[in-house]
Coordinates of C-alpha atoms and ligand atoms in Angstrom, one line a residue:
M1 CA 120.1 88.0 60.8
D2 CA 116.6 87.0 59.9
E3 CA 113.5 87.9 61.3
G4 CA 113.0 85.4 64.0
N5 CA 116.4 86.2 65.6
L6 CA 115.6 89.9 65.6
C7 CA 112.4 89.2 67.2
V8 CA 114.1 87.1 69.8
V9 CA 116.8 89.8 70.5
G10 CA 113.9 92.5 70.7
S11 CA 111.9 90.6 73.5
L12 CA 115.3 89.9 75.3
N13 CA 116.0 93.7 75.2
D14 CA 112.3 94.6 76.2
V15 CA 113.0 91.8 79.1
N16 CA 116.2 94.1 80.4
V17 CA 114.5 97.2 80.2
L18 CA 111.9 96.0 82.2
H19 CA 114.0 94.7 84.8
E20 CA 116.1 97.5 85.1
R21 CA 112.8 100.1 85.4
E22 CA 111.6 97.4 88.3
V23 CA 115.0 97.7 90.1
E24 CA 114.7 101.7 89.8
L25 CA 111.3 101.6 90.8
M26 CA 112.0 99.4 93.8
R27 CA 115.3 101.8 94.6
S28 CA 113.1 104.5 94.5
N29 CA 110.3 103.2 96.6
R30 CA 112.9 102.2 99.2
A31 CA 114.2 105.7 99.4
L32 CA 110.7 107.4 99.8
E33 CA 110.0 105.2 102.5
E34 CA 113.2 105.8 104.3
L35 CA 112.2 109.7 103.6
A36 CA 109.3 109.0 105.2
V37 CA 110.2 107.1 108.3
I38 CA 112.7 109.8 108.8
A39 CA 110.3 113.1 108.3
T40 CA 107.8 111.2 110.7
H41 CA 110.3 110.4 113.3
E42 CA 111.9 114.0 113.1
M43 CA 108.1 115.7 113.4
R44 CA 107.4 113.5 116.8
E45 CA 110.0 115.5 118.4
P46 CA 108.5 119.3 117.8
L47 CA 105.1 117.6 118.2
R48 CA 105.8 116.7 121.6
M49 CA 106.9 120.2 122.5
I50 CA 103.8 121.5 121.3
E51 CA 102.0 119.4 123.1
L52 CA 103.8 119.6 126.4
Y53 CA 103.7 123.4 126.3
L54 CA 99.9 123.5 125.4
A55 CA 98.8 121.5 128.1
L56 CA 100.8 124.0 130.7
L57 CA 99.2 126.6 128.8
V58 CA 95.8 125.2 129.4
D59 CA 96.5 124.7 133.1
R60 CA 97.9 128.1 133.7
S61 CA 95.0 129.7 132.1
K62 CA 92.2 127.8 133.6
G63 CA 89.4 130.5 134.7
K64 CA 91.3 133.0 132.9
L65 CA 90.1 132.8 129.6
D66 CA 86.6 134.0 128.2
V67 CA 84.7 130.9 126.4
E68 CA 85.7 131.8 122.9
T69 CA 89.4 131.7 123.8
Q70 CA 89.0 128.3 125.7
E71 CA 87.4 127.1 122.5
L72 CA 90.0 128.3 120.0
M73 CA 92.7 126.6 122.8
Q74 CA 90.6 123.4 122.7
T75 CA 90.7 123.1 118.5
V76 CA 94.3 123.8 119.0
V77 CA 94.7 120.5 121.4
K78 CA 92.4 118.8 119.4
S79 CA 94.2 119.2 116.1
S80 CA 97.7 118.5 117.5
R81 CA 96.1 115.0 119.0
R82 CA 95.1 114.2 115.6
M83 CA 98.6 115.4 114.2
K84 CA 100.0 112.6 116.6
V85 CA 97.8 110.1 115.7
F86 CA 98.8 110.5 111.8
I87 CA 102.3 110.7 112.6
D88 CA 102.3 107.5 114.5
N89 CA 100.2 105.9 111.6
L90 CA 102.6 107.1 109.0
L91 CA 105.4 105.9 111.0
N92 CA 104.1 102.3 111.6
F93 CA 103.3 102.4 107.8
S94 CA 106.5 103.1 106.4
R95 CA 108.2 100.5 109.0
A96 CA 105.9 97.4 107.9
D97 CA 108.4 96.7 105.6
R98 CA 111.3 96.3 108.0
F99 CA 109.1 93.2 109.6
R100 CA 109.8 91.5 106.2
E101 CA 112.2 89.1 107.8
N102 CA 110.4 88.5 111.0
F103 CA 108.3 85.5 109.0
E104 CA 107.7 82.4 111.6
L105 CA 104.8 79.8 112.5
V106 CA 102.1 81.9 114.3
D107 CA 99.1 80.8 115.9
G108 CA 95.9 82.5 114.7
V109 CA 94.2 82.1 117.9
R110 CA 97.2 83.5 120.1
I111 CA 97.7 86.5 117.5
L112 CA 93.8 87.2 118.0
E113 CA 94.2 86.9 122.1
E114 CA 97.4 89.3 121.8
T115 CA 95.1 92.0 119.7
L116 CA 92.4 91.9 122.1
S117 CA 94.1 92.4 125.2
L118 CA 95.8 95.1 123.3
L119 CA 92.1 96.7 122.2
K120 CA 90.5 95.3 125.6
P121 CA 89.8 99.0 127.0
M122 CA 88.2 99.8 123.5
L123 CA 86.2 96.5 123.7
D124 CA 84.9 96.8 126.7
G125 CA 83.9 100.6 127.0
N126 CA 81.8 99.5 123.7
R127 CA 80.2 96.6 124.9
V128 CA 81.1 94.3 121.9
R129 CA 79.9 90.7 121.5
M130 CA 82.9 89.0 119.9
I131 CA 82.4 85.7 118.2
R132 CA 85.8 83.9 117.5
D133 CA 85.6 80.6 115.2
P134 CA 89.2 78.5 115.5
L135 CA 92.0 80.2 113.8
P136 CA 94.9 78.0 112.2
K137 CA 98.6 78.2 112.6
F138 CA 100.5 79.3 109.4
I139 CA 103.3 81.3 108.1
G140 CA 103.6 85.0 108.8
S141 CA 104.8 88.0 111.0
R142 CA 103.2 87.9 114.1
S143 CA 103.6 91.7 114.9
L144 CA 102.3 92.7 111.8
L145 CA 99.3 90.4 111.9
V146 CA 98.3 91.9 115.4
Q147 CA 98.3 95.0 113.3
L148 CA 96.1 93.8 111.1
F149 CA 93.6 92.6 113.1
A150 CA 93.7 95.2 115.4
N151 CA 93.2 98.0 112.2
L152 CA 90.1 96.1 111.5
I153 CA 88.6 95.3 114.8
Q154 CA 89.0 99.1 115.5
N155 CA 87.5 100.2 112.5
A156 CA 84.4 97.6 113.1
I157 CA 84.0 99.5 116.5
K158 CA 84.4 103.2 115.3
F159 CA 81.7 102.5 112.2
R160 CA 79.2 100.9 114.4
G161 CA 75.6 100.8 113.7
K162 CA 72.7 101.7 116.2
V163 CA 72.2 98.0 117.0
P164 CA 74.6 96.2 119.4
L165 CA 77.7 95.7 118.1
E166 CA 78.5 92.3 117.0
I167 CA 82.1 91.0 115.2
K168 CA 82.6 87.9 114.1
I169 CA 86.4 86.5 113.1
S170 CA 86.3 83.2 111.2
A171 CA 89.0 81.4 109.0
E172 CA 88.2 79.3 105.9
R173 CA 90.8 76.9 104.2
T174 CA 90.7 77.0 100.2
T175 CA 93.0 75.0 98.3
K176 CA 96.0 77.1 98.4
E177 CA 95.2 79.9 101.4
W178 CA 93.6 80.5 104.3
V179 CA 90.9 83.1 103.9
F180 CA 90.3 85.4 107.3
S181 CA 87.5 87.4 107.8
V182 CA 86.0 90.3 110.0
Q183 CA 82.7 90.9 109.9
D184 CA 80.4 93.6 111.6
N185 CA 77.1 94.7 111.6
G186 CA 77.9 98.1 111.5
I187 CA 77.0 101.2 109.2
G188 CA 78.4 99.6 106.0
I189 CA 80.3 100.8 103.0
P190 CA 78.5 101.9 99.0
R191 CA 79.6 99.3 96.7
E192 CA 81.5 102.1 94.7
H193 CA 84.1 102.0 97.4
F194 CA 84.8 98.6 97.6
D195 CA 88.2 99.4 96.1
D196 CA 89.2 102.8 97.1
I197 CA 89.0 102.8 100.8
F198 CA 92.5 100.8 100.6
V199 CA 94.2 103.7 98.8
M200 CA 95.9 105.9 101.6
F201 CA 94.2 108.9 103.0
R202 CA 90.7 107.8 101.1
R203 CA 88.2 108.5 103.9
L204 CA 84.2 108.4 103.4
H205 CA 83.4 110.8 106.3
A206 CA 84.6 114.1 107.4
H207 CA 86.6 114.5 110.8
S208 CA 83.5 116.1 112.7
E209 CA 81.6 112.9 111.7
Y210 CA 84.1 110.3 112.7
S211 CA 88.2 110.8 113.5
G212 CA 90.9 109.2 111.6
S213 CA 93.7 109.5 109.3
G214 CA 93.0 107.4 106.2
I215 CA 95.9 105.3 106.7
G216 CA 94.7 102.1 108.6
L217 CA 93.3 100.2 105.6
A218 CA 96.2 101.1 103.2
F219 CA 98.6 99.6 106.2
C220 CA 96.2 96.5 106.3
K221 CA 96.8 96.3 102.5
K222 CA 100.5 96.8 102.7
I223 CA 100.8 94.0 105.5
V224 CA 98.6 91.5 103.5
D225 CA 100.7 92.3 100.4
H226 CA 103.6 91.2 102.5
H227 CA 102.4 87.9 103.1
R228 CA 101.6 87.5 99.1
G229 CA 97.8 87.7 100.0
R230 CA 94.9 89.8 98.8
I231 CA 92.6 91.9 101.2
W232 CA 89.0 93.0 100.2
V233 CA 85.6 93.9 101.5
E234 CA 82.1 93.0 101.0
S235 CA 79.4 95.2 102.4
E236 CA 75.7 96.0 102.4
V237 CA 74.8 99.7 103.4
G238 CA 72.8 99.8 106.7
K239 CA 73.9 95.7 107.2
G240 CA 77.4 95.5 107.7
S241 CA 80.8 95.1 106.3
T242 CA 82.9 92.3 106.1
F243 CA 86.5 92.4 105.4
F244 CA 88.2 89.3 104.0
F245 CA 92.3 88.7 103.6
S246 CA 93.6 85.7 102.1
I247 CA 97.2 84.3 103.5
P248 CA 99.0 81.8 101.0
D249 CA 99.9 78.4 102.6
P250 CA 101.0 75.8 100.4
Q251 CA 100.8 73.1 103.0
Ligands
LIG1 P1 90.3 105.8 108.9 O1 89.4 104.9 109.6 O2 91.4 106.6 109.2 O3 89.2 106.9 108.2 P2 90.8 103.6 107.2 O4 91.6 103.4 106.1 O5 90.9 102.6 108.3 O6 90.6 105.2 107.4 O7 89.3 103.6 106.6 C1 89.4 104.3 105.5 C2 87.5 104.3 105.2 O8 86.9 103.3 105.1 C3 87.1 104.7 106.3 O9 87.1 106.1 106.6 C4 85.5 104.6 106.3 O10 84.5 105.1 105.6 C5 86.0 103.0 105.6 N1 85.4 101.8 106.6 C6 86.5 101.3 107.3 N2 86.2 100.2 108.0 C7 84.7 100.2 107.7 C8 83.7 99.5 108.5 N3 84.2 98.5 109.1 N4 82.5 100.0 108.1 C9 81.9 100.9 107.6 N5 82.9 101.7 107.2 C10 84.5 101.4 107.2

């Protein structure tokens, strides 16, 4: 056998090894996701009981406790609420894969309307000025896209600045994809965190400043990955942030 043949055999072996590793990685990822779904699902029931009995305890002890004990109770109530939000977010995150099959022709305008009606109490309560450019029709998962827009809009509200809040939603066509944007005039994000905010549990603030679980943007990234698109941010501290995500559209 000459050297050329050896080289071909070598690279074929490499390809096979790589393929086997990829299959193995996909298998272990799926197993981890299954585990996360089961674990978070199982955690919900005991947490529900904790919340229920805690509410009873707070109710029965009304007027009977000293201020310090009341404050301790409130801390427990707040922590159990935080844990519920965290578990719900984690469960949604783990379930995202199951929506893969539900890809269909969706209307961006209707997706945004559905998102805004879901968030109506929050939008009304915060007196948000929404600016909506026309959005296209494209192939995607309706339920995941609603969650994507909802996460980005909720963050825009949560990280608002001192000026009246404005959120602008737009879409622009490039040769191969649609690029959507959610722009706010909030507190902004330092440049050095433009990438790591999309990593699970990465947060730039303490819980005492802003509530949250650090799952929202990781979930957004996962949804955009499912659509074979990209997500990124451009921002200036004190001026606002624009989150962009692309959805491939070969037409
Ligand atoms: P959470 O909001 O639960 O903290 P996210 O994953 O949604 O988690 O966001 C990660 C971090 O990115 C946030 O803690 C915040 O620091 C930053 N961030 C996200 N969206 C915005 C925004 N619109 N304006 C300013 N900072 C933001």
